[in-house]
Coordinates of C-alpha atoms and ligand atoms in Angstrom, one line a residue:
M1 CA -12.5 -7.4 12.1
K2 CA -9.3 -5.3 12.9
I3 CA -9.0 -2.0 10.8
L4 CA -6.1 0.3 10.6
V5 CA -7.4 3.8 9.8
T6 CA -4.7 6.3 8.5
G7 CA -5.8 9.9 9.0
G8 CA -8.5 8.8 11.4
A9 CA -8.5 11.8 13.5
G10 CA -9.5 14.0 10.5
F11 CA -12.9 15.1 9.1
I12 CA -14.0 12.0 7.2
G13 CA -11.8 9.5 9.2
S14 CA -13.3 10.5 12.5
H15 CA -17.0 9.9 11.1
T16 CA -15.7 6.7 9.6
V17 CA -14.2 5.4 12.8
V18 CA -17.4 6.3 14.6
E19 CA -19.2 4.0 12.1
L20 CA -16.7 1.1 12.3
L21 CA -16.7 1.0 16.1
Q22 CA -20.6 1.1 16.0
A23 CA -20.4 -1.9 13.7
S24 CA -18.1 -3.7 16.4
A25 CA -14.7 -3.4 14.4
E26 CA -11.4 -3.0 16.4
V27 CA -10.0 0.2 15.2
I28 CA -6.3 1.4 15.3
I29 CA -5.8 4.9 14.1
V30 CA -2.6 6.2 12.8
D31 CA -2.5 10.2 12.4
N32 CA 0.4 12.8 12.6
L33 CA -2.3 15.3 13.7
S34 CA -0.8 17.7 11.0
N35 CA -4.5 18.8 10.2
S36 CA -6.5 17.4 13.3
S37 CA -6.9 17.6 16.9
P38 CA -6.7 14.9 19.7
Q39 CA -10.0 16.2 20.8
A40 CA -11.6 14.6 17.8
L41 CA -10.5 11.3 19.2
Q42 CA -11.8 11.8 22.5
R43 CA -15.2 12.8 21.1
V44 CA -15.2 9.7 18.8
A45 CA -14.7 7.5 21.9
E46 CA -17.7 9.4 23.6
I47 CA -20.1 8.9 20.7
S48 CA -19.1 5.3 20.2
G49 CA -18.9 4.3 23.9
K50 CA -15.6 2.6 22.9
A51 CA -12.1 4.2 22.2
P52 CA -10.1 3.5 19.0
Q53 CA -6.4 2.9 19.6
F54 CA -4.2 5.6 18.5
V55 CA -0.6 6.1 17.5
K56 CA 0.7 9.4 16.6
A57 CA 2.8 8.8 13.7
D58 CA 3.5 9.8 10.1
V59 CA 2.5 7.2 7.3
R60 CA 6.0 7.9 5.8
D61 CA 7.7 6.6 8.9
R62 CA 8.4 3.0 7.9
A63 CA 9.6 2.0 11.3
A64 CA 6.5 3.2 13.2
L65 CA 4.2 1.5 10.6
Q66 CA 6.1 -1.8 11.1
E67 CA 5.6 -1.5 15.0
I68 CA 1.9 -1.0 14.4
F69 CA 1.5 -4.0 12.2
K70 CA 3.7 -6.1 14.4
E71 CA 1.5 -5.3 17.5
H72 CA -1.9 -5.1 16.0
Q73 CA -1.9 -7.1 13.0
P74 CA -4.8 -5.4 11.2
E75 CA -6.7 -7.2 8.5
A76 CA -7.4 -4.1 6.3
V77 CA -6.5 -0.5 5.9
V78 CA -8.6 2.6 5.2
H79 CA -6.3 5.1 4.0
F80 CA -7.4 8.8 4.6
A81 CA -3.9 10.3 5.6
G82 CA -2.7 12.9 3.1
L83 CA -2.7 16.6 2.2
K84 CA -5.9 18.0 0.5
A85 CA -5.8 21.7 -0.2
V86 CA -5.8 22.5 -3.8
G87 CA -4.3 26.0 -3.4
E88 CA -1.6 24.9 -1.2
S89 CA -0.8 22.0 -3.6
V90 CA 0.0 24.6 -6.4
E91 CA 2.3 26.6 -4.0
Q92 CA 4.0 23.4 -2.4
P93 CA 3.8 20.6 -4.8
L94 CA 6.7 18.6 -3.5
S95 CA 5.1 18.4 0.0
Y96 CA 2.0 16.9 -1.8
Y97 CA 3.9 14.4 -3.9
Q98 CA 5.9 13.5 -0.7
N99 CA 3.1 13.2 1.9
N100 CA 0.5 11.6 -0.4
I101 CA 2.4 9.5 -2.9
T102 CA 5.4 8.5 -0.6
G103 CA 3.1 8.1 2.2
T104 CA 0.7 5.5 0.3
A105 CA 3.7 3.8 -1.4
T106 CA 5.3 3.2 2.3
L107 CA 2.1 2.1 3.7
C108 CA 1.6 -0.5 0.9
E109 CA 4.9 -1.8 1.3
V110 CA 4.6 -2.3 4.9
M111 CA 1.0 -3.9 4.4
A112 CA 2.7 -6.3 1.9
E113 CA 5.5 -7.1 4.2
F114 CA 2.9 -8.2 7.0
G115 CA 0.6 -10.0 4.6
C116 CA -2.2 -7.5 4.9
K117 CA -3.6 -6.8 1.3
Q118 CA -7.0 -5.1 1.7
L119 CA -7.0 -1.4 1.2
V120 CA -9.6 1.1 1.0
F121 CA -8.3 4.4 -0.6
S122 CA -9.8 8.0 -0.5
S123 CA -9.6 9.3 -4.2
S124 CA -11.6 12.2 -5.2
A125 CA -14.0 13.4 -8.1
T126 CA -11.2 15.7 -8.8
V127 CA -9.8 13.0 -10.9
Y128 CA -12.3 13.7 -13.5
G129 CA -10.8 17.1 -14.3
D130 CA -13.5 19.2 -16.1
P131 CA -16.1 16.3 -17.0
E132 CA -17.6 16.4 -20.4
I133 CA -20.6 14.4 -19.6
L134 CA -22.8 14.6 -16.5
P135 CA -23.5 12.6 -14.4
I136 CA -20.0 11.4 -14.2
T137 CA -19.6 7.6 -14.4
E138 CA -16.4 5.8 -13.3
N139 CA -15.2 5.1 -16.9
A140 CA -15.2 8.7 -17.7
P141 CA -11.9 10.2 -19.0
T142 CA -9.5 11.3 -16.1
G143 CA -7.2 14.3 -15.9
A144 CA -6.0 16.7 -13.1
T145 CA -5.8 20.4 -13.1
N146 CA -3.5 20.7 -10.0
P147 CA -0.9 18.8 -8.0
Y148 CA -3.3 17.6 -5.5
G149 CA -5.5 16.1 -8.0
R150 CA -2.4 14.6 -9.7
T151 CA -1.5 12.8 -6.5
K152 CA -4.9 11.2 -6.5
L153 CA -4.4 10.2 -10.1
F154 CA -1.0 8.9 -9.7
I155 CA -1.9 6.9 -6.4
E156 CA -4.9 5.3 -8.3
E157 CA -2.5 4.1 -11.0
M158 CA -0.1 3.0 -8.5
L159 CA -2.6 0.8 -6.8
R160 CA -3.9 -0.7 -10.1
D161 CA -0.2 -1.5 -10.9
L162 CA 0.1 -3.2 -7.6
H163 CA -3.0 -5.2 -8.0
V164 CA -1.7 -6.4 -11.5
S165 CA 1.5 -7.5 -10.1
D166 CA -0.1 -9.3 -7.2
P167 CA -3.9 -10.1 -7.6
E168 CA -4.2 -11.1 -4.0
W169 CA -4.6 -7.4 -3.3
R170 CA -8.1 -6.3 -2.6
I171 CA -8.4 -2.6 -3.2
A172 CA -11.2 -0.1 -3.3
L173 CA -10.6 3.4 -4.9
L174 CA -13.5 5.5 -3.6
R175 CA -13.9 8.8 -5.5
Y176 CA -15.6 11.2 -3.2
F177 CA -17.7 14.0 -4.4
N178 CA -18.2 16.9 -1.9
P179 CA -18.4 15.7 1.7
I180 CA -20.3 18.1 4.0
G181 CA -22.2 18.3 7.3
A182 CA -21.2 16.6 10.5
H183 CA -22.2 13.8 12.9
S184 CA -25.8 14.1 14.2
S185 CA -24.4 14.4 17.8
G186 CA -22.9 17.7 17.0
R187 CA -19.7 16.5 18.5
I188 CA -17.4 15.8 15.5
G189 CA -17.4 17.8 12.3
E190 CA -15.3 19.8 9.9
D191 CA -12.6 22.0 11.5
P192 CA -10.7 23.8 8.8
A193 CA -7.7 25.9 10.1
G194 CA -8.0 29.4 9.3
I195 CA -10.3 30.7 6.6
P196 CA -12.2 27.8 5.0
N197 CA -11.5 27.2 1.2
N198 CA -14.6 25.1 0.8
L199 CA -18.1 26.5 0.5
F200 CA -19.9 24.6 3.1
P201 CA -17.8 25.7 6.2
F202 CA -17.5 28.9 4.6
I203 CA -21.3 29.5 4.4
S204 CA -21.6 28.1 8.0
Q205 CA -19.0 30.5 9.4
V206 CA -20.9 33.5 7.7
A207 CA -24.2 32.3 9.1
I208 CA -22.7 32.3 12.7
G209 CA -21.2 35.8 12.2
K210 CA -17.4 34.7 12.2
L211 CA -17.0 35.9 8.5
P212 CA -18.8 38.9 7.2
H213 CA -19.9 37.6 3.8
L214 CA -19.5 34.8 1.2
S215 CA -17.7 35.5 -2.1
V216 CA -19.6 33.6 -4.6
F217 CA -17.0 32.7 -7.4
G218 CA -18.7 33.4 -10.6
N219 CA -22.4 33.7 -11.7
D220 CA -21.7 33.2 -15.5
Y221 CA -21.4 29.4 -15.7
A222 CA -23.8 27.4 -17.8
T223 CA -25.8 26.0 -14.8
V224 CA -29.2 26.7 -13.5
D225 CA -28.4 30.0 -12.0
G226 CA -24.8 30.8 -13.2
T227 CA -23.0 29.6 -10.2
G228 CA -21.0 26.3 -9.8
V229 CA -22.9 23.1 -9.1
R230 CA -21.5 20.3 -7.0
D231 CA -22.6 16.9 -5.7
Y232 CA -22.8 17.5 -1.9
I233 CA -22.9 14.3 0.2
H234 CA -23.4 13.9 4.0
V235 CA -20.1 12.9 5.5
V236 CA -22.0 10.1 7.5
D237 CA -23.1 8.7 4.2
L238 CA -19.8 8.7 2.9
A239 CA -18.4 7.2 6.2
I240 CA -20.9 4.2 5.6
G241 CA -19.7 3.7 2.2
H242 CA -16.3 2.8 3.6
L243 CA -17.8 0.0 5.7
R244 CA -19.7 -1.4 2.6
A245 CA -16.5 -1.3 0.7
L246 CA -14.6 -3.2 3.4
E247 CA -17.4 -6.0 3.3
R248 CA -17.2 -6.0 -0.5
L249 CA -13.4 -6.5 -0.3
A250 CA -13.8 -9.2 2.2
K251 CA -16.2 -11.2 -0.1
A252 CA -14.4 -11.1 -3.2
P253 CA -10.9 -10.4 -4.7
G254 CA -10.2 -7.6 -7.1
L255 CA -9.8 -3.8 -7.7
V256 CA -13.0 -1.8 -7.5
T257 CA -13.3 1.9 -8.4
C258 CA -16.6 3.6 -7.2
N259 CA -18.1 7.1 -7.1
L260 CA -19.4 8.1 -3.6
G261 CA -22.0 10.9 -4.3
T262 CA -25.7 11.4 -4.2
G263 CA -26.1 12.0 -8.0
R264 CA -27.9 15.3 -7.2
G265 CA -26.1 18.6 -7.9
Y266 CA -26.7 22.0 -6.0
S267 CA -25.7 25.5 -7.0
V268 CA -23.8 27.8 -4.8
L269 CA -26.9 29.9 -4.4
E270 CA -29.1 26.9 -3.7
M271 CA -26.7 25.9 -0.9
V272 CA -26.8 29.6 0.6
A273 CA -30.7 29.4 0.4
A274 CA -30.8 25.9 2.1
F275 CA -28.4 26.9 4.7
S276 CA -30.2 30.2 5.5
R277 CA -33.7 28.4 5.7
I278 CA -32.3 25.7 8.2
S279 CA -30.2 28.0 10.5
G280 CA -32.6 31.0 10.4
C281 CA -29.6 33.4 9.8
E282 CA -28.8 35.4 7.0
V283 CA -25.9 34.5 4.6
P284 CA -24.9 37.7 2.8
Y285 CA -22.9 37.2 -0.3
Q286 CA -21.2 39.2 -3.0
I287 CA -20.6 37.9 -6.6
K288 CA -17.0 37.8 -7.5
P289 CA -15.0 36.6 -10.6
R290 CA -14.6 33.0 -11.1
R291 CA -12.1 31.0 -9.1
A292 CA -8.9 29.9 -11.1
G293 CA -9.2 26.1 -12.0
D294 CA -13.0 26.0 -11.0
I295 CA -15.5 23.9 -13.2
A296 CA -19.0 24.6 -13.9
A297 CA -20.7 21.3 -12.7
C298 CA -19.7 18.1 -11.3
Y299 CA -22.0 15.5 -9.9
A300 CA -22.0 11.6 -9.8
D301 CA -23.7 8.8 -11.3
P302 CA -23.7 6.8 -8.2
S303 CA -25.5 3.6 -9.7
F304 CA -22.2 1.6 -9.8
A305 CA -21.7 2.0 -6.0
K306 CA -25.2 0.6 -5.4
Q307 CA -24.5 -2.4 -7.7
E308 CA -21.0 -3.0 -6.3
L309 CA -21.2 -2.1 -2.8
G310 CA -24.9 -2.0 -2.0
W311 CA -24.6 1.4 -0.9
Q312 CA -26.3 4.7 -1.7
A313 CA -26.5 8.1 0.1
E314 CA -29.4 8.3 2.4
R315 CA -29.3 11.9 3.9
G316 CA -30.6 14.8 1.9
L317 CA -29.5 18.5 1.8
E318 CA -31.8 19.5 4.7
E319 CA -30.0 17.0 7.0
M320 CA -26.6 17.9 5.7
C321 CA -27.4 21.6 6.6
Q322 CA -29.0 20.7 10.0
D323 CA -26.0 18.6 11.2
G324 CA -23.4 21.0 9.8
W325 CA -25.3 23.9 11.7
R326 CA -25.5 21.9 15.0
W327 CA -21.8 21.2 14.9
Q328 CA -20.9 24.9 14.0
Q329 CA -23.4 26.2 16.9
G330 CA -21.8 24.0 19.5
N331 CA -18.2 24.5 18.3
R332 CA -17.8 28.0 17.3
Q333 CA -14.0 27.7 17.5
G334 CA -13.9 24.1 16.2
Y335 CA -11.9 21.6 18.5
R336 CA -9.7 24.5 19.5
G337 CA -12.1 26.2 21.7
S338 CA -12.8 23.0 23.8
N339 CA -11.4 20.8 26.7
G340 CA -13.6 17.9 26.1
Ligands
LIG401 P1 -8.4 15.9 6.8 O1 -7.3 16.8 6.8 O2 -9.4 16.1 7.7 O3 -7.8 14.5 7.4 C1 -6.6 13.9 6.9 C2 -5.9 13.4 8.3 O4 -4.7 12.8 7.8 C3 -5.6 14.5 9.1 O5 -6.0 14.0 10.5 C4 -4.2 14.6 9.1 O6 -3.6 15.2 10.3 C5 -3.7 13.3 8.7 N1 -2.5 13.2 8.0 C6 -1.9 14.0 6.8 N2 -0.9 13.6 6.4 C7 -0.3 12.6 7.2 C8 0.7 11.8 7.2 N3 1.7 12.0 6.3 N4 0.7 10.8 8.1 C9 -0.4 10.7 9.0 N5 -1.3 11.2 9.1 C10 -1.4 12.4 8.2 O7 -9.1 15.5 5.4 P2 -10.4 14.7 5.1 O8 -11.3 15.9 4.7 O9 -10.8 14.0 6.2 O10 -9.9 14.0 3.9 C11 -9.4 12.6 4.1 C12 -9.0 12.0 2.7 O11 -10.2 12.1 1.9 C13 -7.9 12.8 2.2 O12 -7.0 11.8 1.4 C14 -8.5 13.7 1.1 O13 -7.5 14.0 0.0 C15 -9.6 12.8 0.6 N6 -10.7 13.6 0.0 C16 -11.3 14.6 0.7 C17 -12.3 15.3 0.2 C18 -12.9 16.5 0.9 O14 -13.8 17.3 0.5 N7 -12.8 16.6 2.3 C19 -12.8 15.2 -1.1 C20 -12.2 14.0 -1.7 C21 -11.1 13.3 -1.2
LIG402 N1 -17.3 28.6 -3.6 C1 -17.6 29.8 -3.7 N2 -17.2 30.6 -2.7 C2 -16.4 30.1 -1.7 C3 -16.0 28.7 -1.8 C4 -16.4 27.9 -3.0 O1 -18.5 30.3 -4.5 O2 -15.8 30.7 -0.7 C5 -18.0 27.8 -4.9 C6 -16.7 27.2 -5.8 O3 -16.6 28.0 -6.8 C7 -17.7 25.9 -6.3 C8 -18.4 25.5 -5.2 O4 -18.6 26.7 -4.4 O5 -18.4 26.2 -7.3 C9 -17.8 24.4 -4.4 O6 -16.5 24.7 -4.0 P1 -15.6 23.7 -2.9 O7 -14.2 24.5 -2.9 O8 -16.4 23.6 -1.6 O9 -15.5 22.5 -3.8 P2 -14.8 21.9 -5.0 O10 -14.7 23.2 -5.9 O11 -13.5 21.6 -4.6 O12 -15.6 20.9 -5.6

């Protein structure tokens, strides 16, 4: 099968491309490299023993997309490309609406023009806002607390409208929980620019000594130890979820909305303890006030994904920490410090 992967040089995209290539799919990547490195693509080829085709372009560039569809005629699209930093989205909302919403609308228009109507979309657990009931099922109420989350909600709505207007579309809306870790080869992983916003890369940079200590944002939540609880999922499990979603779309028409999570939540302090144990390094931390917009706890009910896609996460916290640590140790400066 020929699959177009937008944002395929990024964190989740690169891991998904490896799984697709290993499953014998033909992969074409379109990425503007605004938040990724061409090194990731070389390493994807090295791991897979096959190179994906790559076009450096923006998904808002209609003519570039038309060229890609004309030349490659992909049968399905996995759409990762977009901006994802919550804080930045509050400061620059228009660039989030422009990149994420206009990008997706342009992509879908070109897909329709070329008769390609199978789409897997990267949504997020952020669409649940502050959940009232845990674990979270797909029919829980939605609501966003920042522009990034609103782009995900609006795109979901847009894709539902598209499906109503033309039921030939086959669409999977995958709501990711918190992807962490890295490929077991240690060759691809998460490479945040500057100081990480997310917990896992922050902990890992403290463990290796790049950052002096972790700030724990709040220890007065109604959780096991007062710190925030999230459903961390190994990025390779998440990547495999996309393969199962593509198989599901190939089998039957419709629009499916699925949580991709493990169903198990861990607190910030549990994450610190697990990472210290696996890495053998101390992770000093200081308790700080709550971070604006944060919620106490968020974890998935993953049973619908199992039923609908035949998918469930297989890798536990230990493996997430081991693989993330291997990546961090081998790539202290991420892709930037490397020539190959
Ligand atoms: P990432 O930034 O590593 O990957 C996104 C890729 O898209 C990057 O390679 C970037 O260069 C590219 N890109 C951005 N805008 C583009 C555009 N207009 N045209 C072409 N390429 C563009 O992010 P990621 O963590 O791999 O996330 C992938 C998707 O999953 C995003 O849509 C994100 O919102 C969603 N998501 C991520 C998380 C997470 O915690 N990482 C959680 C939920 C949802
Ligand atoms: N967190 C923290 N210190 C950090 C980054 C995150 O204490 O430097 C906490 C955050 O408050 C939340 C959890 O770690 O409870 C996960 O945060 P992350 O930003 O990784 O994911 P999200 O909040 O988007 O689910």
